[in-house]
Short mmCIF file of N, CA and C in Angstrom, two decimals:
data_model
loop_
_atom_site.label_atom_id
_atom_site.label_comp_id
_atom_site.label_asym_id
_atom_site.label_seq_id
_atom_site.Cartn_x
_atom_site.Cartn_y
_atom_site.Cartn_z
N ARG A 725 -169.12 -150.94 151.43
CA ARG A 725 -169.18 -150.33 150.12
C ARG A 725 -170.53 -150.66 149.50
N ASP A 726 -171.22 -149.63 149.02
CA ASP A 726 -172.53 -149.83 148.39
C ASP A 726 -172.35 -150.27 146.94
N VAL A 727 -173.14 -151.23 146.58
CA VAL A 727 -173.13 -151.70 145.20
C VAL A 727 -174.46 -151.33 144.57
N ALA A 728 -174.40 -150.69 143.43
CA ALA A 728 -175.63 -150.30 142.74
C ALA A 728 -176.33 -151.55 142.22
N PRO A 729 -177.64 -151.59 142.36
CA PRO A 729 -178.37 -152.76 141.86
C PRO A 729 -178.27 -152.82 140.33
N SER A 730 -178.20 -154.04 139.82
CA SER A 730 -178.11 -154.20 138.37
C SER A 730 -179.47 -153.88 137.73
N ARG A 731 -179.40 -153.31 136.61
CA ARG A 731 -180.61 -152.96 135.88
C ARG A 731 -181.02 -154.17 135.03
N GLY A 732 -182.24 -154.58 135.21
CA GLY A 732 -182.74 -155.72 134.48
C GLY A 732 -183.39 -155.32 133.18
N LEU A 733 -183.84 -156.30 132.46
CA LEU A 733 -184.51 -156.06 131.19
C LEU A 733 -185.80 -155.29 131.38
N GLY A 734 -186.45 -155.45 132.52
CA GLY A 734 -187.68 -154.71 132.80
C GLY A 734 -187.45 -153.21 132.83
N ASP A 735 -186.31 -152.77 133.37
CA ASP A 735 -185.98 -151.35 133.40
C ASP A 735 -185.79 -150.81 131.99
N VAL A 736 -185.17 -151.61 131.14
CA VAL A 736 -184.97 -151.19 129.75
C VAL A 736 -186.32 -151.02 129.06
N TYR A 737 -187.22 -151.98 129.25
CA TYR A 737 -188.55 -151.90 128.66
C TYR A 737 -189.32 -150.68 129.17
N LYS A 738 -189.23 -150.42 130.47
CA LYS A 738 -189.93 -149.27 131.05
C LYS A 738 -189.43 -147.97 130.44
N ARG A 739 -188.13 -147.86 130.25
CA ARG A 739 -187.58 -146.65 129.64
C ARG A 739 -187.99 -146.53 128.19
N GLN A 740 -188.03 -147.63 127.46
CA GLN A 740 -188.46 -147.59 126.07
C GLN A 740 -189.93 -147.20 125.97
N ILE A 741 -190.75 -147.73 126.84
CA ILE A 741 -192.17 -147.39 126.83
C ILE A 741 -192.37 -145.92 127.15
N LEU A 742 -191.63 -145.41 128.13
CA LEU A 742 -191.72 -143.99 128.47
C LEU A 742 -191.26 -143.12 127.30
N ALA A 743 -190.17 -143.50 126.66
CA ALA A 743 -189.68 -142.74 125.51
C ALA A 743 -190.70 -142.76 124.37
N CYS A 744 -191.30 -143.92 124.11
CA CYS A 744 -192.31 -144.02 123.05
C CYS A 744 -193.52 -143.16 123.37
N ALA A 745 -193.95 -143.16 124.62
CA ALA A 745 -195.09 -142.33 125.02
C ALA A 745 -194.78 -140.85 124.84
N CYS A 746 -193.57 -140.45 125.18
CA CYS A 746 -193.18 -139.04 125.02
C CYS A 746 -193.14 -138.65 123.54
N PHE A 747 -192.55 -139.51 122.71
CA PHE A 747 -192.51 -139.20 121.27
C PHE A 747 -193.90 -139.23 120.65
N PHE A 748 -194.77 -140.11 121.12
CA PHE A 748 -196.15 -140.16 120.64
C PHE A 748 -196.86 -138.85 120.95
N ALA A 749 -196.70 -138.37 122.18
CA ALA A 749 -197.31 -137.10 122.58
C ALA A 749 -196.73 -135.94 121.77
N LEU A 750 -195.42 -135.95 121.57
CA LEU A 750 -194.77 -134.90 120.78
C LEU A 750 -195.28 -134.91 119.35
N HIS A 751 -195.46 -136.09 118.80
CA HIS A 751 -195.97 -136.21 117.43
C HIS A 751 -197.39 -135.63 117.32
N ILE A 752 -198.24 -135.94 118.26
CA ILE A 752 -199.61 -135.42 118.25
C ILE A 752 -199.61 -133.90 118.41
N ILE A 753 -198.79 -133.38 119.30
CA ILE A 753 -198.72 -131.93 119.51
C ILE A 753 -198.18 -131.24 118.26
N THR A 754 -197.18 -131.81 117.62
CA THR A 754 -196.62 -131.24 116.39
C THR A 754 -197.67 -131.20 115.29
N ILE A 755 -198.40 -132.28 115.11
CA ILE A 755 -199.44 -132.31 114.09
C ILE A 755 -200.54 -131.31 114.42
N GLU A 756 -200.89 -131.20 115.69
CA GLU A 756 -201.91 -130.23 116.11
C GLU A 756 -201.47 -128.81 115.74
N ARG A 757 -200.20 -128.52 115.94
CA ARG A 757 -199.69 -127.17 115.68
C ARG A 757 -199.62 -126.86 114.19
N PHE A 758 -199.11 -127.80 113.39
CA PHE A 758 -198.82 -127.50 112.00
C PHE A 758 -199.89 -127.93 111.02
N SER A 759 -200.84 -128.78 111.42
CA SER A 759 -201.85 -129.24 110.46
C SER A 759 -202.77 -128.12 110.00
N VAL A 760 -202.95 -127.10 110.80
CA VAL A 760 -203.78 -125.96 110.38
C VAL A 760 -203.01 -124.96 109.54
N LEU A 761 -201.68 -125.07 109.53
CA LEU A 761 -200.85 -124.10 108.81
C LEU A 761 -200.43 -124.56 107.42
N VAL A 762 -200.35 -125.88 107.21
CA VAL A 762 -199.86 -126.41 105.93
C VAL A 762 -200.82 -127.46 105.39
N ASP A 763 -200.61 -127.83 104.14
CA ASP A 763 -201.40 -128.89 103.51
C ASP A 763 -201.04 -130.22 104.17
N GLY A 764 -202.06 -130.97 104.60
CA GLY A 764 -201.84 -132.22 105.32
C GLY A 764 -201.14 -133.28 104.51
N VAL A 765 -201.47 -133.39 103.23
CA VAL A 765 -200.84 -134.41 102.38
C VAL A 765 -199.36 -134.07 102.19
N ARG A 766 -199.06 -132.81 101.97
CA ARG A 766 -197.67 -132.38 101.81
C ARG A 766 -196.88 -132.64 103.10
N MET A 767 -197.50 -132.37 104.23
CA MET A 767 -196.86 -132.61 105.52
C MET A 767 -196.58 -134.10 105.71
N SER A 768 -197.51 -134.94 105.31
CA SER A 768 -197.33 -136.38 105.42
C SER A 768 -196.20 -136.87 104.51
N LEU A 769 -196.15 -136.37 103.29
CA LEU A 769 -195.08 -136.75 102.37
C LEU A 769 -193.71 -136.34 102.91
N LEU A 770 -193.64 -135.15 103.47
CA LEU A 770 -192.38 -134.68 104.03
C LEU A 770 -191.96 -135.55 105.22
N GLN A 771 -192.92 -135.89 106.06
CA GLN A 771 -192.64 -136.76 107.21
C GLN A 771 -192.16 -138.12 106.74
N PHE A 772 -192.81 -138.67 105.73
CA PHE A 772 -192.44 -139.97 105.18
C PHE A 772 -191.02 -139.93 104.62
N ALA A 773 -190.68 -138.87 103.89
CA ALA A 773 -189.34 -138.74 103.30
C ALA A 773 -188.27 -138.58 104.38
N VAL A 774 -188.53 -137.74 105.36
CA VAL A 774 -187.54 -137.52 106.43
C VAL A 774 -187.29 -138.81 107.20
N CYS A 775 -188.34 -139.54 107.55
CA CYS A 775 -188.18 -140.81 108.28
C CYS A 775 -187.41 -141.83 107.45
N GLY A 776 -187.70 -141.87 106.15
CA GLY A 776 -186.97 -142.79 105.28
C GLY A 776 -185.49 -142.47 105.20
N ILE A 777 -185.18 -141.19 105.06
CA ILE A 777 -183.77 -140.77 104.97
C ILE A 777 -183.05 -141.01 106.28
N LEU A 778 -183.71 -140.71 107.41
CA LEU A 778 -183.07 -140.93 108.70
C LEU A 778 -182.90 -142.41 109.03
N SER A 779 -183.70 -143.27 108.42
CA SER A 779 -183.62 -144.71 108.67
C SER A 779 -182.53 -145.39 107.84
N LEU A 780 -182.10 -144.77 106.77
CA LEU A 780 -181.11 -145.41 105.89
C LEU A 780 -179.81 -145.79 106.61
N PRO A 781 -179.21 -144.92 107.42
CA PRO A 781 -177.97 -145.35 108.10
C PRO A 781 -178.19 -146.57 109.00
N ALA A 782 -179.36 -146.67 109.63
CA ALA A 782 -179.62 -147.82 110.51
C ALA A 782 -179.67 -149.12 109.72
N ILE A 783 -180.14 -149.06 108.48
CA ILE A 783 -180.19 -150.26 107.65
C ILE A 783 -178.79 -150.84 107.48
N PHE A 784 -177.84 -149.98 107.15
CA PHE A 784 -176.49 -150.45 106.88
C PHE A 784 -175.70 -150.72 108.15
N PHE A 785 -176.11 -150.12 109.27
CA PHE A 785 -175.41 -150.34 110.53
C PHE A 785 -175.84 -151.65 111.20
N TYR A 786 -177.15 -151.94 111.16
CA TYR A 786 -177.68 -153.11 111.86
C TYR A 786 -177.92 -154.32 110.96
N GLU A 787 -178.02 -154.12 109.68
CA GLU A 787 -178.35 -155.21 108.76
C GLU A 787 -177.37 -155.24 107.59
N THR A 788 -177.45 -156.32 106.85
CA THR A 788 -176.74 -156.42 105.58
C THR A 788 -177.81 -156.58 104.50
N PRO A 789 -178.23 -155.47 103.90
CA PRO A 789 -179.33 -155.55 102.93
C PRO A 789 -178.92 -156.32 101.67
N SER A 790 -179.88 -157.06 101.14
CA SER A 790 -179.67 -157.77 99.88
C SER A 790 -180.98 -157.78 99.12
N TRP A 791 -180.89 -157.94 97.81
CA TRP A 791 -182.11 -157.98 96.99
C TRP A 791 -182.95 -159.20 97.33
N GLU A 792 -182.30 -160.30 97.67
CA GLU A 792 -183.02 -161.53 98.03
C GLU A 792 -183.86 -161.31 99.30
N ALA A 793 -183.27 -160.66 100.29
CA ALA A 793 -184.01 -160.39 101.53
C ALA A 793 -185.17 -159.44 101.28
N LEU A 794 -184.96 -158.43 100.43
CA LEU A 794 -186.05 -157.51 100.09
C LEU A 794 -187.17 -158.24 99.35
N ASP A 795 -186.80 -159.16 98.48
CA ASP A 795 -187.80 -159.93 97.74
C ASP A 795 -188.63 -160.80 98.67
N GLN A 796 -188.00 -161.37 99.69
CA GLN A 796 -188.72 -162.22 100.64
C GLN A 796 -189.61 -161.43 101.59
N ALA A 797 -189.25 -160.18 101.85
CA ALA A 797 -189.99 -159.37 102.83
C ALA A 797 -190.82 -158.28 102.18
N TRP A 798 -191.22 -158.45 100.94
CA TRP A 798 -191.93 -157.38 100.24
C TRP A 798 -193.28 -157.06 100.87
N LEU A 799 -194.01 -158.07 101.35
CA LEU A 799 -195.33 -157.81 101.93
C LEU A 799 -195.24 -157.02 103.24
N PRO A 800 -194.42 -157.42 104.20
CA PRO A 800 -194.31 -156.60 105.42
C PRO A 800 -193.78 -155.20 105.15
N ILE A 801 -192.83 -155.07 104.21
CA ILE A 801 -192.32 -153.75 103.87
C ILE A 801 -193.42 -152.90 103.24
N LEU A 802 -194.17 -153.48 102.35
CA LEU A 802 -195.28 -152.76 101.72
C LEU A 802 -196.32 -152.36 102.75
N TYR A 803 -196.65 -153.28 103.65
CA TYR A 803 -197.63 -152.98 104.69
C TYR A 803 -197.14 -151.85 105.59
N ALA A 804 -195.91 -151.98 106.09
CA ALA A 804 -195.38 -150.97 107.01
C ALA A 804 -195.17 -149.63 106.32
N GLY A 805 -194.69 -149.67 105.10
CA GLY A 805 -194.40 -148.42 104.40
C GLY A 805 -195.62 -147.72 103.87
N ILE A 806 -196.48 -148.46 103.20
CA ILE A 806 -197.63 -147.83 102.55
C ILE A 806 -198.80 -147.69 103.52
N MET A 807 -199.21 -148.79 104.13
CA MET A 807 -200.39 -148.74 104.98
C MET A 807 -200.16 -147.93 106.24
N SER A 808 -199.08 -148.23 106.96
CA SER A 808 -198.85 -147.57 108.24
C SER A 808 -198.36 -146.14 108.07
N CYS A 809 -197.27 -145.98 107.37
CA CYS A 809 -196.69 -144.63 107.24
C CYS A 809 -197.44 -143.77 106.23
N GLY A 810 -197.68 -144.32 105.06
CA GLY A 810 -198.29 -143.52 104.01
C GLY A 810 -199.74 -143.17 104.26
N ILE A 811 -200.57 -144.16 104.41
CA ILE A 811 -202.02 -143.93 104.54
C ILE A 811 -202.41 -143.52 105.95
N ALA A 812 -201.94 -144.25 106.95
CA ALA A 812 -202.37 -143.99 108.32
C ALA A 812 -201.97 -142.61 108.81
N TYR A 813 -200.72 -142.21 108.60
CA TYR A 813 -200.30 -140.90 109.08
C TYR A 813 -200.93 -139.77 108.27
N THR A 814 -201.16 -140.00 106.99
CA THR A 814 -201.85 -138.97 106.20
C THR A 814 -203.27 -138.78 106.72
N LEU A 815 -203.96 -139.87 106.99
CA LEU A 815 -205.31 -139.75 107.54
C LEU A 815 -205.29 -139.13 108.94
N GLN A 816 -204.26 -139.44 109.73
CA GLN A 816 -204.14 -138.83 111.05
C GLN A 816 -203.99 -137.33 110.92
N ILE A 817 -203.13 -136.88 110.04
CA ILE A 817 -202.91 -135.45 109.87
C ILE A 817 -204.18 -134.76 109.38
N LEU A 818 -204.84 -135.35 108.40
CA LEU A 818 -206.05 -134.75 107.87
C LEU A 818 -207.18 -134.76 108.90
N GLY A 819 -207.31 -135.83 109.65
CA GLY A 819 -208.37 -135.92 110.64
C GLY A 819 -208.12 -135.09 111.88
N GLN A 820 -206.88 -135.01 112.30
CA GLN A 820 -206.56 -134.28 113.52
C GLN A 820 -206.71 -132.78 113.33
N LYS A 821 -206.76 -132.34 112.11
CA LYS A 821 -206.93 -130.90 111.82
C LYS A 821 -208.25 -130.38 112.37
N TYR A 822 -209.26 -131.25 112.46
CA TYR A 822 -210.60 -130.83 112.85
C TYR A 822 -211.07 -131.45 114.18
N VAL A 823 -210.15 -132.08 114.92
CA VAL A 823 -210.52 -132.77 116.16
C VAL A 823 -209.72 -132.19 117.31
N ASN A 824 -210.33 -132.13 118.47
CA ASN A 824 -209.65 -131.70 119.68
C ASN A 824 -208.45 -132.61 119.93
N VAL A 825 -207.33 -132.04 120.33
CA VAL A 825 -206.10 -132.81 120.50
C VAL A 825 -206.23 -133.90 121.56
N ILE A 826 -207.00 -133.66 122.61
CA ILE A 826 -207.18 -134.68 123.65
C ILE A 826 -207.97 -135.86 123.10
N LEU A 827 -209.03 -135.57 122.40
CA LEU A 827 -209.82 -136.64 121.79
C LEU A 827 -209.00 -137.38 120.74
N ALA A 828 -208.20 -136.65 119.98
CA ALA A 828 -207.35 -137.29 118.97
C ALA A 828 -206.36 -138.26 119.61
N SER A 829 -205.77 -137.88 120.73
CA SER A 829 -204.81 -138.78 121.38
C SER A 829 -205.48 -140.05 121.90
N ILE A 830 -206.70 -139.91 122.38
CA ILE A 830 -207.43 -141.10 122.85
C ILE A 830 -207.76 -142.02 121.67
N ILE A 831 -208.25 -141.44 120.60
CA ILE A 831 -208.59 -142.24 119.42
C ILE A 831 -207.34 -142.88 118.82
N LEU A 832 -206.23 -142.14 118.79
CA LEU A 832 -205.01 -142.68 118.21
C LEU A 832 -204.40 -143.78 119.05
N SER A 833 -204.81 -143.89 120.29
CA SER A 833 -204.34 -145.01 121.11
C SER A 833 -204.86 -146.34 120.58
N MET A 834 -205.87 -146.28 119.75
CA MET A 834 -206.40 -147.50 119.13
C MET A 834 -205.44 -148.08 118.10
N GLU A 835 -204.40 -147.30 117.75
CA GLU A 835 -203.43 -147.76 116.76
C GLU A 835 -202.83 -149.11 117.17
N SER A 836 -202.56 -149.28 118.43
CA SER A 836 -201.96 -150.54 118.89
C SER A 836 -202.90 -151.71 118.66
N VAL A 837 -204.17 -151.50 118.90
CA VAL A 837 -205.15 -152.57 118.69
C VAL A 837 -205.26 -152.90 117.20
N PHE A 838 -205.37 -151.86 116.37
CA PHE A 838 -205.49 -152.08 114.94
C PHE A 838 -204.23 -152.71 114.35
N SER A 839 -203.05 -152.33 114.84
CA SER A 839 -201.83 -152.90 114.28
C SER A 839 -201.71 -154.39 114.63
N VAL A 840 -202.09 -154.76 115.83
CA VAL A 840 -202.06 -156.19 116.20
C VAL A 840 -203.08 -156.97 115.38
N PHE A 841 -204.27 -156.41 115.24
CA PHE A 841 -205.31 -157.08 114.45
C PHE A 841 -204.89 -157.20 112.98
N ALA A 842 -204.31 -156.14 112.41
CA ALA A 842 -203.87 -156.19 111.02
C ALA A 842 -202.73 -157.17 110.83
N GLY A 843 -201.82 -157.23 111.80
CA GLY A 843 -200.74 -158.21 111.71
C GLY A 843 -201.26 -159.63 111.71
N TRP A 844 -202.28 -159.87 112.51
CA TRP A 844 -202.90 -161.20 112.55
C TRP A 844 -203.62 -161.49 111.24
N LEU A 845 -204.38 -160.51 110.76
CA LEU A 845 -205.21 -160.72 109.57
C LEU A 845 -204.39 -160.72 108.28
N LEU A 846 -203.50 -159.75 108.11
CA LEU A 846 -202.78 -159.60 106.84
C LEU A 846 -201.47 -160.37 106.78
N LEU A 847 -200.77 -160.47 107.91
CA LEU A 847 -199.45 -161.09 107.90
C LEU A 847 -199.41 -162.48 108.51
N GLY A 848 -200.54 -162.95 109.02
CA GLY A 848 -200.59 -164.30 109.57
C GLY A 848 -199.88 -164.45 110.92
N GLU A 849 -199.75 -163.37 111.67
CA GLU A 849 -199.12 -163.43 112.99
C GLU A 849 -199.99 -164.26 113.94
N GLN A 850 -199.33 -164.99 114.83
CA GLN A 850 -200.02 -165.77 115.84
C GLN A 850 -200.05 -164.96 117.14
N LEU A 851 -201.22 -164.77 117.71
CA LEU A 851 -201.37 -163.98 118.92
C LEU A 851 -201.43 -164.89 120.14
N SER A 852 -200.69 -164.50 121.17
CA SER A 852 -200.76 -165.24 122.42
C SER A 852 -201.98 -164.75 123.20
N LEU A 853 -202.36 -165.48 124.21
CA LEU A 853 -203.49 -165.08 125.05
C LEU A 853 -203.20 -163.74 125.73
N ARG A 854 -201.97 -163.52 126.10
CA ARG A 854 -201.58 -162.26 126.73
C ARG A 854 -201.74 -161.08 125.76
N GLU A 855 -201.37 -161.26 124.49
CA GLU A 855 -201.51 -160.20 123.49
C GLU A 855 -202.98 -159.90 123.21
N ILE A 856 -203.79 -160.93 123.12
CA ILE A 856 -205.22 -160.73 122.91
C ILE A 856 -205.82 -160.00 124.11
N GLY A 857 -205.44 -160.40 125.31
CA GLY A 857 -205.91 -159.74 126.52
C GLY A 857 -205.49 -158.27 126.56
N GLY A 858 -204.27 -157.97 126.13
CA GLY A 858 -203.81 -156.59 126.08
C GLY A 858 -204.62 -155.75 125.12
N CYS A 859 -204.94 -156.31 123.96
CA CYS A 859 -205.78 -155.59 122.98
C CYS A 859 -207.17 -155.32 123.55
N VAL A 860 -207.74 -156.30 124.19
CA VAL A 860 -209.07 -156.13 124.78
C VAL A 860 -209.03 -155.07 125.87
N LEU A 861 -207.98 -155.08 126.69
CA LEU A 861 -207.83 -154.10 127.76
C LEU A 861 -207.69 -152.68 127.21
N VAL A 862 -206.85 -152.49 126.21
CA VAL A 862 -206.67 -151.16 125.60
C VAL A 862 -207.97 -150.71 124.95
N PHE A 863 -208.63 -151.60 124.22
CA PHE A 863 -209.89 -151.25 123.57
C PHE A 863 -210.93 -150.84 124.60
N ALA A 864 -211.05 -151.58 125.68
CA ALA A 864 -212.03 -151.25 126.73
C ALA A 864 -211.69 -149.92 127.40
N ALA A 865 -210.40 -149.67 127.66
CA ALA A 865 -210.00 -148.41 128.28
C ALA A 865 -210.32 -147.21 127.40
N ILE A 866 -210.13 -147.36 126.11
CA ILE A 866 -210.42 -146.26 125.18
C ILE A 866 -211.92 -146.01 125.11
N LEU A 867 -212.71 -147.07 125.09
CA LEU A 867 -214.16 -146.89 125.10
C LEU A 867 -214.64 -146.22 126.38
N LEU A 868 -214.09 -146.64 127.51
CA LEU A 868 -214.47 -146.04 128.79
C LEU A 868 -214.06 -144.57 128.87
N ALA A 869 -212.91 -144.23 128.31
CA ALA A 869 -212.44 -142.84 128.36
C ALA A 869 -213.32 -141.92 127.53
N GLN A 870 -214.02 -142.46 126.55
CA GLN A 870 -214.86 -141.63 125.69
C GLN A 870 -216.30 -141.53 126.16
N MET A 871 -216.66 -142.28 127.17
CA MET A 871 -218.04 -142.24 127.67
C MET A 871 -218.28 -140.92 128.39
N PRO A 872 -219.47 -140.36 128.23
CA PRO A 872 -219.77 -139.10 128.92
C PRO A 872 -219.87 -139.33 130.43
N PRO A 873 -219.58 -138.31 131.22
CA PRO A 873 -219.67 -138.48 132.67
C PRO A 873 -221.11 -138.71 133.12
N LYS A 874 -221.23 -139.42 134.21
CA LYS A 874 -222.55 -139.77 134.74
C LYS A 874 -223.21 -138.53 135.35
N GLN A 875 -224.44 -138.28 134.98
CA GLN A 875 -225.19 -137.14 135.52
C GLN A 875 -225.74 -137.50 136.89
N GLN A 876 -225.65 -136.55 137.84
CA GLN A 876 -226.14 -136.82 139.20
C GLN A 876 -227.41 -136.08 139.46
#
C-alpha cells in the first residue's frame, strides 16, 4: 500500500510564496489596465476601502480586538495603514500610469527591501544576517535586471 508523503512546512511556504507572486502580478496588471481609465487617487482610495472592509471579518475571527491593544499598536497600525497602503499604493498607481508594466514590476520588487529597511528604521526591528543577505540579494538582482545589455 502506497503512503503519500507528508507535506512539510516548506511546502506550505512554497505555496504561499507562489500565491503571493500570482496576486502581485495580478495587482500590477490590474493597475496597468485601469490606471489610464480612472483617477489614480480615487482608485487608491477605493482599493484602501475595499481591503479594509474585507479585512474586518478576519479581525474578529482571528483576534479579540480591544482598545488597549489598539492603543499599544498605534505606530505599526499607522505605518501599515497610512505609509504602506495609503501613500505607497497611491504613488504606485500614479507612477505606473506612465511606466512600462515590465519595468514597473521590476521596480516594485524593491518593495521588500524598502519594507525591511523601514521596519528596522521606524519600528526598531532586529534583522538577522539571513534577512540582511536576502535584502542585498534582491537589491542586486533588481539592479542587474535594469542594466542595459552588453553591446558586441
